[in-house]
Coordinates of C-alpha atoms in Angstrom, one line a residue:
S210 CA 48.3 -77.1 -193.0
K211 CA 50.0 -80.7 -194.6
R212 CA 46.8 -80.8 -197.1
M213 CA 46.5 -76.9 -198.2
K214 CA 50.4 -77.4 -198.9
K215 CA 49.9 -80.1 -200.6
S216 CA 46.5 -78.7 -202.8
T217 CA 48.8 -75.7 -203.8
M218 CA 51.5 -76.7 -205.2
R219 CA 50.0 -79.9 -207.5
F220 CA 48.0 -76.3 -208.7
M221 CA 51.6 -74.3 -208.9
I222 CA 53.0 -77.3 -210.7
G223 CA 49.6 -77.5 -213.0
L224 CA 49.9 -73.9 -213.4
M225 CA 53.2 -74.2 -214.9
I226 CA 52.9 -77.6 -217.2
L227 CA 50.0 -75.3 -218.6
I228 CA 51.4 -71.9 -218.9
L229 CA 54.2 -74.2 -221.4
N230 CA 51.7 -75.5 -223.1
L231 CA 50.4 -73.1 -223.8
I232 CA 53.7 -70.9 -224.8
K233 CA 54.6 -73.4 -226.9
P234 CA 51.7 -73.0 -230.4
I235 CA 53.0 -69.4 -230.2
I236 CA 56.5 -69.6 -230.1
L237 CA 55.6 -72.2 -233.5
Q238 CA 53.3 -69.7 -234.9
A239 CA 56.4 -66.4 -234.3
Q240 CA 59.0 -68.9 -236.4
P241 CA 57.8 -68.2 -239.9
V242 CA 57.8 -64.9 -239.6
L243 CA 61.6 -63.7 -237.7
V244 CA 63.0 -66.9 -240.3
T245 CA 65.3 -66.0 -243.0
G246 CA 68.1 -68.4 -243.1
G247 CA 67.8 -72.2 -244.0
Q248 CA 65.4 -73.5 -247.4
K249 CA 62.4 -71.3 -246.7
P250 CA 63.4 -67.6 -246.2
M251 CA 61.1 -65.2 -245.1
P252 CA 61.1 -61.7 -246.7
N253 CA 61.1 -60.0 -243.5
E254 CA 64.7 -60.9 -242.9
W255 CA 65.0 -59.9 -238.9
I256 CA 67.5 -62.6 -237.7
D257 CA 70.0 -64.4 -240.2
K258 CA 70.0 -67.6 -238.1
D259 CA 66.4 -70.1 -237.6
P260 CA 66.3 -70.0 -233.9
F261 CA 64.5 -72.7 -233.7
L262 CA 65.9 -74.6 -235.9
Q263 CA 67.2 -77.3 -233.4
F264 CA 63.4 -77.2 -231.4
K265 CA 61.0 -79.9 -231.4
P266 CA 57.9 -79.5 -229.6
K267 CA 57.4 -81.6 -226.7
F268 CA 53.4 -80.8 -225.3
T269 CA 53.1 -81.9 -221.9
H270 CA 49.0 -84.2 -221.5
V271 CA 47.7 -82.2 -218.6
E272 CA 44.7 -84.9 -216.8
R273 CA 41.5 -82.4 -216.6
E274 CA 40.5 -81.9 -213.3
F275 CA 37.2 -82.5 -212.3
L276 CA 34.4 -83.2 -208.7
T277 CA 32.9 -87.1 -208.9
A278 CA 29.3 -87.4 -207.7
D279 CA 29.9 -87.6 -204.3
E280 CA 32.6 -84.9 -204.4
L281 CA 29.6 -82.9 -206.6
A282 CA 27.7 -83.7 -203.8
R283 CA 28.9 -82.9 -200.3
L284 CA 30.2 -79.5 -202.1
E285 CA 26.3 -78.7 -202.8
Q286 CA 25.3 -79.7 -200.0
K287 CA 27.7 -77.7 -197.2
H288 CA 26.6 -75.0 -195.2
F289 CA 28.1 -71.8 -194.9
S290 CA 28.2 -69.0 -192.4
L291 CA 30.6 -66.6 -194.4
Q292 CA 28.7 -65.1 -197.2
R293 CA 31.9 -65.2 -199.9
L294 CA 32.2 -68.2 -199.2
Q295 CA 28.6 -69.2 -200.2
M296 CA 29.2 -66.8 -202.5
V297 CA 31.3 -68.2 -204.2
Q298 CA 29.9 -72.2 -204.3
D299 CA 26.2 -70.7 -205.9
L300 CA 29.0 -69.0 -208.7
F301 CA 31.1 -73.0 -208.7
V302 CA 27.8 -75.0 -208.3
F303 CA 26.3 -73.1 -211.4
S304 CA 29.0 -73.7 -213.6
C305 CA 28.6 -77.5 -213.1
Y306 CA 25.8 -77.4 -213.8
T307 CA 25.6 -74.6 -217.1
G308 CA 29.4 -74.9 -218.4
L309 CA 30.1 -71.6 -218.4
A310 CA 33.6 -70.5 -217.9
Y311 CA 34.5 -68.1 -215.5
I312 CA 34.9 -65.4 -217.7
D313 CA 31.0 -66.4 -219.2
A314 CA 29.0 -66.0 -216.3
F315 CA 30.9 -63.7 -214.9
N316 CA 29.7 -61.1 -218.4
L317 CA 25.4 -62.4 -217.4
D318 CA 23.1 -60.3 -217.3
A319 CA 19.9 -60.3 -217.7
S320 CA 19.0 -60.0 -221.5
N321 CA 21.2 -63.5 -222.1
L322 CA 18.4 -65.2 -219.9
T323 CA 15.8 -65.9 -222.7
I324 CA 13.1 -68.2 -223.0
G325 CA 13.6 -71.4 -224.8
I326 CA 11.2 -73.6 -227.6
N327 CA 10.0 -75.2 -225.3
G328 CA 8.8 -72.2 -223.2
K329 CA 11.9 -72.5 -220.6
Y330 CA 14.4 -69.7 -219.5
W331 CA 17.8 -70.2 -221.1
I332 CA 21.3 -68.8 -221.4
T333 CA 22.1 -67.0 -224.5
T334 CA 25.6 -65.7 -224.8
S335 CA 29.0 -65.3 -226.7
R336 CA 31.7 -67.5 -224.6
Q337 CA 35.0 -64.1 -224.3
K338 CA 37.6 -67.5 -225.5
T339 CA 36.2 -68.3 -229.3
G340 CA 33.3 -65.7 -229.4
K341 CA 31.3 -68.5 -230.6
P342 CA 27.5 -68.4 -229.6
V343 CA 26.1 -71.0 -226.7
R344 CA 22.3 -71.6 -225.9
I345 CA 22.1 -74.1 -222.4
P346 CA 19.0 -74.6 -221.0
L347 CA 18.7 -73.8 -217.5
L348 CA 19.1 -77.7 -215.3
P349 CA 16.9 -76.4 -212.2
K350 CA 19.2 -76.8 -209.9
A351 CA 21.5 -73.3 -212.4
Q352 CA 17.6 -72.4 -213.0
A353 CA 17.7 -71.9 -208.0
I354 CA 21.0 -70.1 -207.9
I355 CA 20.0 -67.8 -210.6
E356 CA 16.6 -66.7 -208.7
K357 CA 18.6 -66.5 -205.2
Y358 CA 19.5 -63.6 -206.1
K359 CA 17.2 -62.0 -208.2
K360 CA 16.3 -59.3 -205.9
D361 CA 18.9 -59.3 -204.3
P362 CA 19.2 -54.8 -204.9
I363 CA 23.1 -55.0 -206.1
M364 CA 22.6 -57.6 -208.1
Q365 CA 19.5 -55.5 -209.7
K366 CA 22.0 -51.7 -209.3
Q367 CA 25.2 -53.8 -211.4
N368 CA 22.4 -55.1 -213.7
K369 CA 23.9 -59.0 -213.2
I370 CA 22.5 -62.3 -212.2
L371 CA 25.1 -64.3 -210.6
P372 CA 28.0 -62.5 -207.5
T373 CA 31.2 -61.1 -209.0
Y374 CA 34.4 -62.0 -208.2
T375 CA 37.4 -61.6 -209.3
N376 CA 39.1 -64.8 -210.5
Q377 CA 41.6 -64.7 -208.4
R378 CA 39.1 -64.1 -205.0
V379 CA 36.8 -67.0 -206.1
N380 CA 39.8 -69.1 -207.1
A381 CA 41.1 -68.1 -203.4
Y382 CA 38.4 -68.8 -201.6
L383 CA 37.9 -72.0 -203.5
K384 CA 40.3 -73.6 -201.9
E385 CA 38.7 -72.9 -198.6
I386 CA 36.2 -74.7 -199.8
A387 CA 38.2 -77.4 -201.0
D388 CA 39.5 -78.0 -197.1
L389 CA 35.7 -77.8 -195.5
C390 CA 34.3 -79.9 -197.9
N391 CA 36.9 -82.4 -197.3
I392 CA 37.9 -82.3 -201.3
T393 CA 41.8 -82.9 -202.1
K394 CA 41.7 -82.2 -205.4
P395 CA 43.4 -78.7 -205.6
L396 CA 39.5 -76.8 -207.1
T397 CA 39.6 -74.4 -209.0
F398 CA 37.1 -72.3 -210.6
H399 CA 37.6 -74.3 -214.4
I400 CA 37.1 -77.6 -212.8
A401 CA 33.3 -76.0 -212.7
R402 CA 33.4 -76.7 -216.1
H403 CA 34.8 -80.1 -217.0
T404 CA 32.9 -81.3 -214.1
F405 CA 29.3 -80.5 -216.0
A406 CA 30.8 -82.0 -219.4
T407 CA 32.3 -85.2 -217.4
T408 CA 30.1 -86.4 -214.7
V409 CA 26.7 -84.0 -215.3
T410 CA 26.5 -84.8 -218.8
L411 CA 28.5 -86.8 -219.9
T412 CA 28.4 -89.7 -217.3
N413 CA 24.9 -89.6 -217.2
G414 CA 23.9 -90.1 -221.7
V415 CA 24.8 -86.8 -222.8
P416 CA 25.4 -87.0 -226.5
I417 CA 28.8 -86.1 -227.0
E418 CA 27.4 -83.3 -229.9
T419 CA 25.2 -82.4 -227.3
V420 CA 28.0 -81.3 -225.1
S421 CA 30.0 -79.6 -227.6
K422 CA 27.7 -77.6 -228.2
L423 CA 26.4 -76.5 -224.9
L424 CA 30.4 -76.5 -224.1
G425 CA 30.6 -73.7 -227.2
H426 CA 33.6 -75.9 -229.1
S427 CA 34.4 -75.4 -232.3
S428 CA 35.8 -78.8 -233.0
M429 CA 34.4 -82.5 -231.7
R430 CA 38.3 -83.0 -230.8
A431 CA 38.0 -80.5 -227.9
T432 CA 35.3 -81.5 -226.0
Q433 CA 36.4 -85.7 -227.1
I434 CA 39.0 -85.1 -224.3
Y435 CA 36.2 -85.2 -221.8
A436 CA 34.7 -88.8 -223.4
K437 CA 37.5 -90.4 -222.7
V438 CA 38.2 -88.8 -220.0
V439 CA 34.8 -90.4 -218.6
E440 CA 36.6 -93.7 -220.1
T441 CA 39.0 -94.1 -218.1
K442 CA 37.0 -93.1 -214.8
V443 CA 34.9 -95.9 -215.6
M444 CA 37.5 -98.4 -216.6
N445 CA 39.3 -97.8 -213.5
D446 CA 35.8 -97.9 -211.9
M447 CA 35.5 -101.9 -213.1
D448 CA 38.9 -102.5 -212.0
L449 CA 38.1 -102.5 -209.0
L450 CA 34.9 -103.6 -208.7
T451 CA 36.7 -106.5 -210.8
K452 CA 39.0 -106.5 -207.6
R453 CA 36.3 -106.4 -205.5
L454 CA 34.2 -109.8 -206.9
E455 CA 37.7 -111.7 -206.6
E456 CA 38.3 -110.6 -202.9
N457 CA 34.6 -111.9 -202.4
E458 CA 35.5 -114.5 -203.7
S459 CA 38.3 -115.8 -202.3
L460 CA 36.6 -115.2 -198.9
Q461 CA 33.5 -117.0 -199.9
M462 CA 36.1 -120.5 -201.2
R463 CA 38.0 -120.2 -197.2
K464 CA 34.6 -120.1 -195.1
A465 CA 33.5 -122.7 -197.7
K466 CA 36.5 -124.7 -195.9

């Protein structure tokens, strides 16, 4: 369909920008290892000329997509007859209410469920990306998904608390889910993490310091990106409200005449 083609194109463009942003820091790190010539010669002496002499990295800003409250509600309320879509929907919603990245959710087992200081279930794990430990109190919707699969024989056999699919398959199924829920954004599993940071926590008044700890960020700078996204959304919403109020006022003035 035309919508799926457009969605796939946006996803591919976003992926290319992401790859470029990932490669640039690697080039910068490789520079002092390779370079011997110029003003700061290196002891390795593998090459004579600095290949990066004229290279000036430019980082492309990537907007972090997330689901709005309305989009998240539509996705949560949708029932799927296909089991694979239902399971991936559960995985995605679970991440929307825990902030876990795909690999961290994939690795969860019964040992990661602990009782917190409030006497309720928490997830205790470490981010695979950074090794940073995270402790996340389970919100009711995340808790309900765990309970749903608690007695599943496949989950018990695998010692898992959630269904497991490859990241590629999850993202492929999410495209189907987005289409069925009339969500035009290029839906990927990582958008669930962004949704947790913005729509679920920051928008509902959770302090940014708390959000940073829940996400397992190494620095506050990484979390501040989400705060800026929320501020931008607030600004756009207020602009729309201002326009609507002006239109209403103009309409009332015409009626008065």
